[in-house]
PDB file of C-alpha atoms in Angstrom:
ATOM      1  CA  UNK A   1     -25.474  57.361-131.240  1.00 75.00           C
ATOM      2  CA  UNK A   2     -25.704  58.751-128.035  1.00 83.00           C
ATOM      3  CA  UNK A   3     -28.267  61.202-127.328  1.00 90.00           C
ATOM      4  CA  UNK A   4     -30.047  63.105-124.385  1.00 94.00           C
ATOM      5  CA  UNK A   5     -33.525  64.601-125.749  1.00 96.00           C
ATOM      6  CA  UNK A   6     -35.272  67.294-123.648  1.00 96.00           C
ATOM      7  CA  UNK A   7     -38.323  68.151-125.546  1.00 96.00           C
ATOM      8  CA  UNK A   8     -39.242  71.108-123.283  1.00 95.00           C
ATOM      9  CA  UNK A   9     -37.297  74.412-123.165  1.00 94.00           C
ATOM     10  CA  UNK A  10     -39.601  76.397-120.997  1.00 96.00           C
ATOM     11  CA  UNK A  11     -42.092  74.814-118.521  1.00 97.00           C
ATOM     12  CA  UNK A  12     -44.218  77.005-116.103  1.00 97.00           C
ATOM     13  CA  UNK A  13     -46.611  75.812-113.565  1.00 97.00           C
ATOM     14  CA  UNK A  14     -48.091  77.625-110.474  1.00 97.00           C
ATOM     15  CA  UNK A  15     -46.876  76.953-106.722  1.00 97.00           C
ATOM     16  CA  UNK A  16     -48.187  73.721-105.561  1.00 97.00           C
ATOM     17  CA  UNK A  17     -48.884  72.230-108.527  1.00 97.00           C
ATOM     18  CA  UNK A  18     -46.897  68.865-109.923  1.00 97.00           C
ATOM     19  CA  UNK A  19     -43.794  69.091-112.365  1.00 97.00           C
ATOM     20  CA  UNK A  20     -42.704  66.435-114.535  1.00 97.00           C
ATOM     21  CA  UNK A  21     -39.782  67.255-116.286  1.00 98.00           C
ATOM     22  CA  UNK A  22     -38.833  64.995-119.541  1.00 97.00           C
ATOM     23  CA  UNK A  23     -35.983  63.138-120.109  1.00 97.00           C
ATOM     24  CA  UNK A  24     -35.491  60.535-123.263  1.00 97.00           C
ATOM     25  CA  UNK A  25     -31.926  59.061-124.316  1.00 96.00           C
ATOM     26  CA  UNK A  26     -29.971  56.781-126.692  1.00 93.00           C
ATOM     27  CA  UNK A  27     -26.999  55.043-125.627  1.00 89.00           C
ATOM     28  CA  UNK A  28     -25.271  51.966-126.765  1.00 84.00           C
ATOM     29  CA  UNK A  29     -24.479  50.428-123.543  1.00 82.00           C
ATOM     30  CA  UNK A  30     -25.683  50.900-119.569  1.00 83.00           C
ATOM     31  CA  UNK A  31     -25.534  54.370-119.267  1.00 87.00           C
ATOM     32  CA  UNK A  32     -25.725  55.966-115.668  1.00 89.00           C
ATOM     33  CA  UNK A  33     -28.110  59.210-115.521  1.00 92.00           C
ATOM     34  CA  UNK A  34     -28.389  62.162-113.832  1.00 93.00           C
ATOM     35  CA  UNK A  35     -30.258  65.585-113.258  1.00 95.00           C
ATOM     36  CA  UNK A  36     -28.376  68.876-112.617  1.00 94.00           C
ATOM     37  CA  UNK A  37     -29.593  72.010-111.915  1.00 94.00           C
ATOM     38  CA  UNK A  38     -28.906  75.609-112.656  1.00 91.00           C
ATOM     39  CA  UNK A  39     -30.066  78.348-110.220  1.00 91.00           C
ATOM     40  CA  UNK A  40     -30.005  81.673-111.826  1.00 84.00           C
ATOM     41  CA  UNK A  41     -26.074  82.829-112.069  1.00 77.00           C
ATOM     42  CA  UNK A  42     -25.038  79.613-110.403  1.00 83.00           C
ATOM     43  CA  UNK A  43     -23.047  76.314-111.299  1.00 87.00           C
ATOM     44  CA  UNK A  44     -24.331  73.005-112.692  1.00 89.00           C
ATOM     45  CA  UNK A  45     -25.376  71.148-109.605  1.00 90.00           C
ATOM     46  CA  UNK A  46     -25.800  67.180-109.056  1.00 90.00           C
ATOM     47  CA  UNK A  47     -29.788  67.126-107.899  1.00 93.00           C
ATOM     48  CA  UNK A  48     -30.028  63.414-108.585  1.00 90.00           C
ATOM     49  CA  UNK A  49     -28.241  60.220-109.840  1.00 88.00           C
ATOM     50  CA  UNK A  50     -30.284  57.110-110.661  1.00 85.00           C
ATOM     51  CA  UNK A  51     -28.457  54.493-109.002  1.00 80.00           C
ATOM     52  CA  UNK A  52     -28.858  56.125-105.802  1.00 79.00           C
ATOM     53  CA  UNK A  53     -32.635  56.403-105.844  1.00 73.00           C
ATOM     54  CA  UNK A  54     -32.834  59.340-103.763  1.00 79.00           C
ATOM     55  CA  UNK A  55     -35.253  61.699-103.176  1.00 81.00           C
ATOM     56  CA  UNK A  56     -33.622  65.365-103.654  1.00 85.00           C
ATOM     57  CA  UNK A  57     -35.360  68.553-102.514  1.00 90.00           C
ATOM     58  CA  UNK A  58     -38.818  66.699-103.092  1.00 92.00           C
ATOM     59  CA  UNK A  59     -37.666  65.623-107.063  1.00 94.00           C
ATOM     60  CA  UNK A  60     -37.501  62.290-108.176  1.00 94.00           C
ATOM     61  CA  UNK A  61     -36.747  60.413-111.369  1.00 94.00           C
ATOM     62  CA  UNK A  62     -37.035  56.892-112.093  1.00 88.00           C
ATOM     63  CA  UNK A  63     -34.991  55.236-114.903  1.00 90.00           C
ATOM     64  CA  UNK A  64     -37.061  53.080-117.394  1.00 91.00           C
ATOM     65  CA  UNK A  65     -34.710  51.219-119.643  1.00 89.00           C
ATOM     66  CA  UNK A  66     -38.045  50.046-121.599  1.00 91.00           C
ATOM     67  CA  UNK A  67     -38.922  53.514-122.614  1.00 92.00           C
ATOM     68  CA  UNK A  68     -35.661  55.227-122.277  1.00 94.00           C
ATOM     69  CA  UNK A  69     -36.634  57.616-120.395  1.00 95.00           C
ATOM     70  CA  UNK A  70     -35.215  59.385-116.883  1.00 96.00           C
ATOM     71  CA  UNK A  71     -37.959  62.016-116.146  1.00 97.00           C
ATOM     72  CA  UNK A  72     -37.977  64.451-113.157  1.00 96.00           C
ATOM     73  CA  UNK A  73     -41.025  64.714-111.000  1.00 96.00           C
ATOM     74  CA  UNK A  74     -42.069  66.589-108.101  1.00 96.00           C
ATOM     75  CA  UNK A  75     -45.521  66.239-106.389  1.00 96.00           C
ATOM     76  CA  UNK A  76     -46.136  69.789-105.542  1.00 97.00           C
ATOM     77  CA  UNK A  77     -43.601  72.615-107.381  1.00 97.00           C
ATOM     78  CA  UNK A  78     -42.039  75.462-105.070  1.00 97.00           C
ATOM     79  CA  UNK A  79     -40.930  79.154-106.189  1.00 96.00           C
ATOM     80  CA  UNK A  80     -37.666  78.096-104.914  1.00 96.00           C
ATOM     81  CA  UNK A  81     -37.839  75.406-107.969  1.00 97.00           C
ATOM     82  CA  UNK A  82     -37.223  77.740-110.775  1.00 97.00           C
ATOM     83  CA  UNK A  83     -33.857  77.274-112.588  1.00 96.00           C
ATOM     84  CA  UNK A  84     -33.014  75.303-115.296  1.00 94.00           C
ATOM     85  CA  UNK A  85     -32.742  71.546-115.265  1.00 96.00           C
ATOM     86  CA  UNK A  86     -30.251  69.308-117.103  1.00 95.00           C
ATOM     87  CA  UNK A  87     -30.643  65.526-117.979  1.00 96.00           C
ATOM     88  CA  UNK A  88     -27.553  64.394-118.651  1.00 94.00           C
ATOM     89  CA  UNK A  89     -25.890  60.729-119.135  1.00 91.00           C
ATOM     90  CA  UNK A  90     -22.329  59.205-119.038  1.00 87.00           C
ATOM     91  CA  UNK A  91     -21.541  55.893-119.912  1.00 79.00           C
ATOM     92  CA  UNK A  92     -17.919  55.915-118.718  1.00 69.00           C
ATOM     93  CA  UNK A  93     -15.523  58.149-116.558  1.00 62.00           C
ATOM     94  CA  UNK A  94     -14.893  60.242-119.550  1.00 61.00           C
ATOM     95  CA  UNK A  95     -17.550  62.637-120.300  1.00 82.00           C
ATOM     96  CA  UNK A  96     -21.139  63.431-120.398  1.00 88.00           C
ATOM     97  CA  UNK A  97     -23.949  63.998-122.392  1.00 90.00           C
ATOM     98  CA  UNK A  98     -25.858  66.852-122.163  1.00 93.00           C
ATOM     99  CA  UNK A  99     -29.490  67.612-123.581  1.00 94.00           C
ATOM    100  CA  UNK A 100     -30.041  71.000-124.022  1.00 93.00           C
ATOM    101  CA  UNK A 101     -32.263  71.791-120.990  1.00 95.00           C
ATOM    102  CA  UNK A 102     -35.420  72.899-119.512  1.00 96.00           C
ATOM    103  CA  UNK A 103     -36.188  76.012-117.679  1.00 96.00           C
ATOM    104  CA  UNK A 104     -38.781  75.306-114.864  1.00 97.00           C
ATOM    105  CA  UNK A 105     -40.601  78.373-113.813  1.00 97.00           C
ATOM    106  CA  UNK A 106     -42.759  77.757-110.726  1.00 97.00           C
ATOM    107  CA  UNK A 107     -45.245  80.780-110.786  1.00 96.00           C
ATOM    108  CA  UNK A 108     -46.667  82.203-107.494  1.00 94.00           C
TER     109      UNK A 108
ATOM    110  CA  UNK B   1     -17.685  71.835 -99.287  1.00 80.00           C
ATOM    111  CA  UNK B   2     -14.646  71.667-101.770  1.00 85.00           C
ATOM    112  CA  UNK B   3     -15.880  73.642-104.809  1.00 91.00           C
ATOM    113  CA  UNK B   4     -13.955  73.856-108.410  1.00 94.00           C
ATOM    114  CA  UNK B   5     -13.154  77.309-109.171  1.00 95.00           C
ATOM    115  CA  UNK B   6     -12.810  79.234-112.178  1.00 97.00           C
ATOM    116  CA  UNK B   7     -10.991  82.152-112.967  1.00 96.00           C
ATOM    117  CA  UNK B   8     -11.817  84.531-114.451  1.00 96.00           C
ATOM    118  CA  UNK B   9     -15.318  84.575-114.346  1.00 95.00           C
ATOM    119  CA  UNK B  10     -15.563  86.604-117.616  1.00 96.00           C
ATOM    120  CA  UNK B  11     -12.997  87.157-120.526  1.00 97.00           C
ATOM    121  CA  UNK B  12     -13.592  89.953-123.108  1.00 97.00           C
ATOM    122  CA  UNK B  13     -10.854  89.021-126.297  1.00 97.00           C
ATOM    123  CA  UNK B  14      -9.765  90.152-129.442  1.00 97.00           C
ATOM    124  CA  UNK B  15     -10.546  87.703-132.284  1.00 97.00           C
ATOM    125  CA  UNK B  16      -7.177  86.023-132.966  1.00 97.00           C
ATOM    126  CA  UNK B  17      -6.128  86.434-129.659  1.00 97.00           C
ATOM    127  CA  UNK B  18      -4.987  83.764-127.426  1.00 97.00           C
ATOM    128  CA  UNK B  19      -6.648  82.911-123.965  1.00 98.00           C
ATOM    129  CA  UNK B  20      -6.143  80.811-121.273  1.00 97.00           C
ATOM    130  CA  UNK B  21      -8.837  79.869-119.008  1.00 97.00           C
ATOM    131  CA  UNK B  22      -7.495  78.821-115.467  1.00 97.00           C
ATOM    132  CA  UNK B  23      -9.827  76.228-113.355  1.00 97.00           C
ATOM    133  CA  UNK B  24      -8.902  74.744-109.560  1.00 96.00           C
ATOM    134  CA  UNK B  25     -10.189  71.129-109.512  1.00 95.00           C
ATOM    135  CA  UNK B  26     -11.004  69.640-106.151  1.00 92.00           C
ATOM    136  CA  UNK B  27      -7.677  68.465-104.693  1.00 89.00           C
ATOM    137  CA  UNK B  28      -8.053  64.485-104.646  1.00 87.00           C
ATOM    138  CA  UNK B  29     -10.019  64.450-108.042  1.00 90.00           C
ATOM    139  CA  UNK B  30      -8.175  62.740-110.619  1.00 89.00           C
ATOM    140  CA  UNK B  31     -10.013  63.228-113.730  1.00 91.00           C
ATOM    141  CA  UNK B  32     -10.795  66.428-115.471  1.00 93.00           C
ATOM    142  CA  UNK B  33     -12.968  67.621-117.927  1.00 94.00           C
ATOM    143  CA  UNK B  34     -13.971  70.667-119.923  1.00 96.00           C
ATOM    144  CA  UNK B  35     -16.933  71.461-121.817  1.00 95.00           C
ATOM    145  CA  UNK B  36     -18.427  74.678-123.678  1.00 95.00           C
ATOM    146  CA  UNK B  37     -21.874  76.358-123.872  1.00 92.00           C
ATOM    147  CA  UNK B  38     -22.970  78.479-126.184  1.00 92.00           C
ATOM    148  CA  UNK B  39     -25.432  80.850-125.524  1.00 88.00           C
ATOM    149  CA  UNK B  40     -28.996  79.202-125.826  1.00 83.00           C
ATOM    150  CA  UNK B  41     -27.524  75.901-126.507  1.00 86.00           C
ATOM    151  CA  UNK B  42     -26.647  72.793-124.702  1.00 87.00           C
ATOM    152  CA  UNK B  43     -23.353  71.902-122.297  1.00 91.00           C
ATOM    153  CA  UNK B  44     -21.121  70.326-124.998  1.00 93.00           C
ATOM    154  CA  UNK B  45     -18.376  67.817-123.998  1.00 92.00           C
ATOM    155  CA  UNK B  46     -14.854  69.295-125.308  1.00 95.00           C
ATOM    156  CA  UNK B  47     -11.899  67.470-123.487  1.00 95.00           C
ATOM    157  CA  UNK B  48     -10.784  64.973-120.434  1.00 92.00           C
ATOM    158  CA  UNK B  49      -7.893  64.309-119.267  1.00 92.00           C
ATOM    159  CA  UNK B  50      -6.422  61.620-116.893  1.00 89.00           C
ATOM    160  CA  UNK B  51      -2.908  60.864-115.847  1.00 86.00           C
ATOM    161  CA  UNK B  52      -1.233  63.826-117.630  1.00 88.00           C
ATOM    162  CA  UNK B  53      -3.039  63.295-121.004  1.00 91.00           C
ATOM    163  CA  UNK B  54      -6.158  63.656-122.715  1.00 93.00           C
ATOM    164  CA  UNK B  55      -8.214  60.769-122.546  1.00 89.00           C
ATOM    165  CA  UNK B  56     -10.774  61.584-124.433  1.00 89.00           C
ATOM    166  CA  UNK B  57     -11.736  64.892-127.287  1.00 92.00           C
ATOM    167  CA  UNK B  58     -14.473  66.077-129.199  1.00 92.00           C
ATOM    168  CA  UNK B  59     -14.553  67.124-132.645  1.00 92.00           C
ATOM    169  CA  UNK B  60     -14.520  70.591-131.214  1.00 93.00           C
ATOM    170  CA  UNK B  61     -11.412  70.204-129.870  1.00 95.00           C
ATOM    171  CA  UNK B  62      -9.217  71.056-132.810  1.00 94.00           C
ATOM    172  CA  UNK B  63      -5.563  72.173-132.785  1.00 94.00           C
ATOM    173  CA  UNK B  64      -6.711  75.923-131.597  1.00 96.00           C
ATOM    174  CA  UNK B  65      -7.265  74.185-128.022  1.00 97.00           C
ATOM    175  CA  UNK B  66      -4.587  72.643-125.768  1.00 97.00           C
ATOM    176  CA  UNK B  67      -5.059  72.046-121.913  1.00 96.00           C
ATOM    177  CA  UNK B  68      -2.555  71.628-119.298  1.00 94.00           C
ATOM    178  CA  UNK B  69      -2.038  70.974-115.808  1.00 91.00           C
ATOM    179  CA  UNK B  70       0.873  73.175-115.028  1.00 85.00           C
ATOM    180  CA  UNK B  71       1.250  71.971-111.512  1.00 86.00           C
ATOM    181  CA  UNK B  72      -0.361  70.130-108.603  1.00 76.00           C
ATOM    182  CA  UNK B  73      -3.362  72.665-108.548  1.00 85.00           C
ATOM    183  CA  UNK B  74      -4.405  74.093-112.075  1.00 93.00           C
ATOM    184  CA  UNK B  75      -5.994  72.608-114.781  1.00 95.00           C
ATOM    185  CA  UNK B  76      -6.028  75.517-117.985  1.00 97.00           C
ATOM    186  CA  UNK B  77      -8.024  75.602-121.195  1.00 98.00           C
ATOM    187  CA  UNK B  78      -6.024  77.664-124.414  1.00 97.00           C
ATOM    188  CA  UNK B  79      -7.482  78.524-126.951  1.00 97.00           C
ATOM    189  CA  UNK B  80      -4.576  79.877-129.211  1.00 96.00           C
ATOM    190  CA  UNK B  81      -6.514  82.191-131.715  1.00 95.00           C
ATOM    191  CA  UNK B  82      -9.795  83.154-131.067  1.00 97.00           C
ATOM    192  CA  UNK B  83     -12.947  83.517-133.161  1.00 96.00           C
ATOM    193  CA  UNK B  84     -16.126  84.923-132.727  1.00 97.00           C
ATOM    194  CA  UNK B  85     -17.787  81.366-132.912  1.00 96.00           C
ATOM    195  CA  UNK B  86     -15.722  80.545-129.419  1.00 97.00           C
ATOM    196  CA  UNK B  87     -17.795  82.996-127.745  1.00 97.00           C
ATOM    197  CA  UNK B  88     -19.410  80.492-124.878  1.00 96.00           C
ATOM    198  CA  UNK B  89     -19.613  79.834-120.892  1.00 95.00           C
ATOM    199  CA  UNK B  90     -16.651  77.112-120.689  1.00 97.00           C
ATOM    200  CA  UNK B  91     -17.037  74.558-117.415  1.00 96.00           C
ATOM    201  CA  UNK B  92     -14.253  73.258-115.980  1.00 96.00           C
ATOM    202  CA  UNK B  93     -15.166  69.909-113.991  1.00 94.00           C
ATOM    203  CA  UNK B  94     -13.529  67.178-111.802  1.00 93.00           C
ATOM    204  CA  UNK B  95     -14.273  63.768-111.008  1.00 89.00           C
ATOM    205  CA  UNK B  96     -12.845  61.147-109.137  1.00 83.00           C
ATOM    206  CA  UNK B  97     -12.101  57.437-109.618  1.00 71.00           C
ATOM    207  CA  UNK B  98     -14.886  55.003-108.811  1.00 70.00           C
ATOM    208  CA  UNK B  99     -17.569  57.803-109.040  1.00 74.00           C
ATOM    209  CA  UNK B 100     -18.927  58.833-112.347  1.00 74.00           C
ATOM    210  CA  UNK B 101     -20.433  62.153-110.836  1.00 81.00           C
ATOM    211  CA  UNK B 102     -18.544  65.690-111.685  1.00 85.00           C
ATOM    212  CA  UNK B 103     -18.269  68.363-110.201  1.00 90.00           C
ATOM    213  CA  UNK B 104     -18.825  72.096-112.256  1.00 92.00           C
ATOM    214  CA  UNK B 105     -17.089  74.879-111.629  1.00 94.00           C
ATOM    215  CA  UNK B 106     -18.978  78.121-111.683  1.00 94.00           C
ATOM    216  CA  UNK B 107     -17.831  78.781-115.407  1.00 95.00           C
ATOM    217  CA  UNK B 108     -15.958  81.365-117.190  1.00 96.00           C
ATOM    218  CA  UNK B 109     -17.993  83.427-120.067  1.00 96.00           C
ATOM    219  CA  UNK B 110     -15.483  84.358-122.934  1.00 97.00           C
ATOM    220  CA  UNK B 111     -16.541  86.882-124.996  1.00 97.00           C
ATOM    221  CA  UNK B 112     -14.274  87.345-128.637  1.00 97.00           C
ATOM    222  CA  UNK B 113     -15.205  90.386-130.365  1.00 97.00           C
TER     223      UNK B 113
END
């Protein structure tokens, strides 16, 4: 079945200080993953997309079909950071899946 | 940027009333896509539609919800009678062909009391 597993609903860390955010997931075929984020009373927003390897606002997240896993880092965390963070996959045109989110709270 | 809208932003309803929840995809998108959040839970996939039909549905997506797009520009959610349990932030979304990103609107909370 196809599942997106945040284990984290709240992480804070202090200003400066690295963030890894986690994402695991379960899908049948070659999935295509992403991270979007929520600023406070904002939309869902694209930050990254594993195929195109970028570097977004400082994050990064490398796909590891061994482990599954799609986690978000950043070497040093900014105020400006804090919203919550969606790992999310699709494995066709037709929809996504969501896991359930983790609110990053960068502390001064 | 093109943005999708939402309108309205917030929708206070009677339970067993009917709603409609209006969305503005980007113009050249082709695909579109709702889903529903429920307060302190995840985004949850409820419909897409392609080409005039749905292409896809969730479980959620009983016979209470229909979408339509009236015209060239509007792509609506109805939810015929309400419950309390409908109570969510709904996200419209729009996509386009060869690119599996999509794009959020900025939601629409429905309250049913």
């Amino acid at each position: 079945a196809q599942r997106v597993t945040q284990p984290e609903k709240l992480l804070s860390v202090f200003k400066g200080a690295p963030v890894e955010l986690k994402c695991n997931y379960s899908y049948s075929g070659s999935p295509e993953l992403f991270w979007y984020v929520q600023y406070s009373r904002q939309r869902l927003q694209l930050l990254l997309r594993h195929i195109s390897r970028e570097s977004i606002k400082g994050f990064t997240a490398d796909l590891n079909k061994g482990e599954t896993s799609f986690h978000l880092k950043k070497p040093f965390a900014q105020e400006e950071d804090s919203a919550m963070y969606y790992c999310a996959l699709t494995g066709n045109f037709n929809k996504f899946y969501f896991g359930s989110g983790t609110k990053l709270n960068v502390k001064p | 940027e093109p943005e999708v809208t939402q309108t309205p932003s917030h929708q206070v309803t009677q339970m067993g009333q009917e709603v409609i929840l209006r969305c503005v995809p980007i113009s050249n998108h082709l695909y579109f896509y709702w889903y529903r959040q429920i307060l302190g839970q995840k985004v949850e996939f409820l419909v897409s539609f392609y080409n005039n039909e749905i292409s896809e549905k969730s479980e959620i997506f009983d016979d209470q919800f229909s979408v339509e797009r009236p015209d060239g520009s509007n792509f609506t959610l109805k939810i015929r009678s309400t419950k309390l349990e409908d109570s969510a932030m709904y996200f419209c979304a729009s996509g386009n062909w060869g690119d599996t990103e999509a794009f959020f609107g900025q939601g629409t909370r429905l309250t049913v009391v």
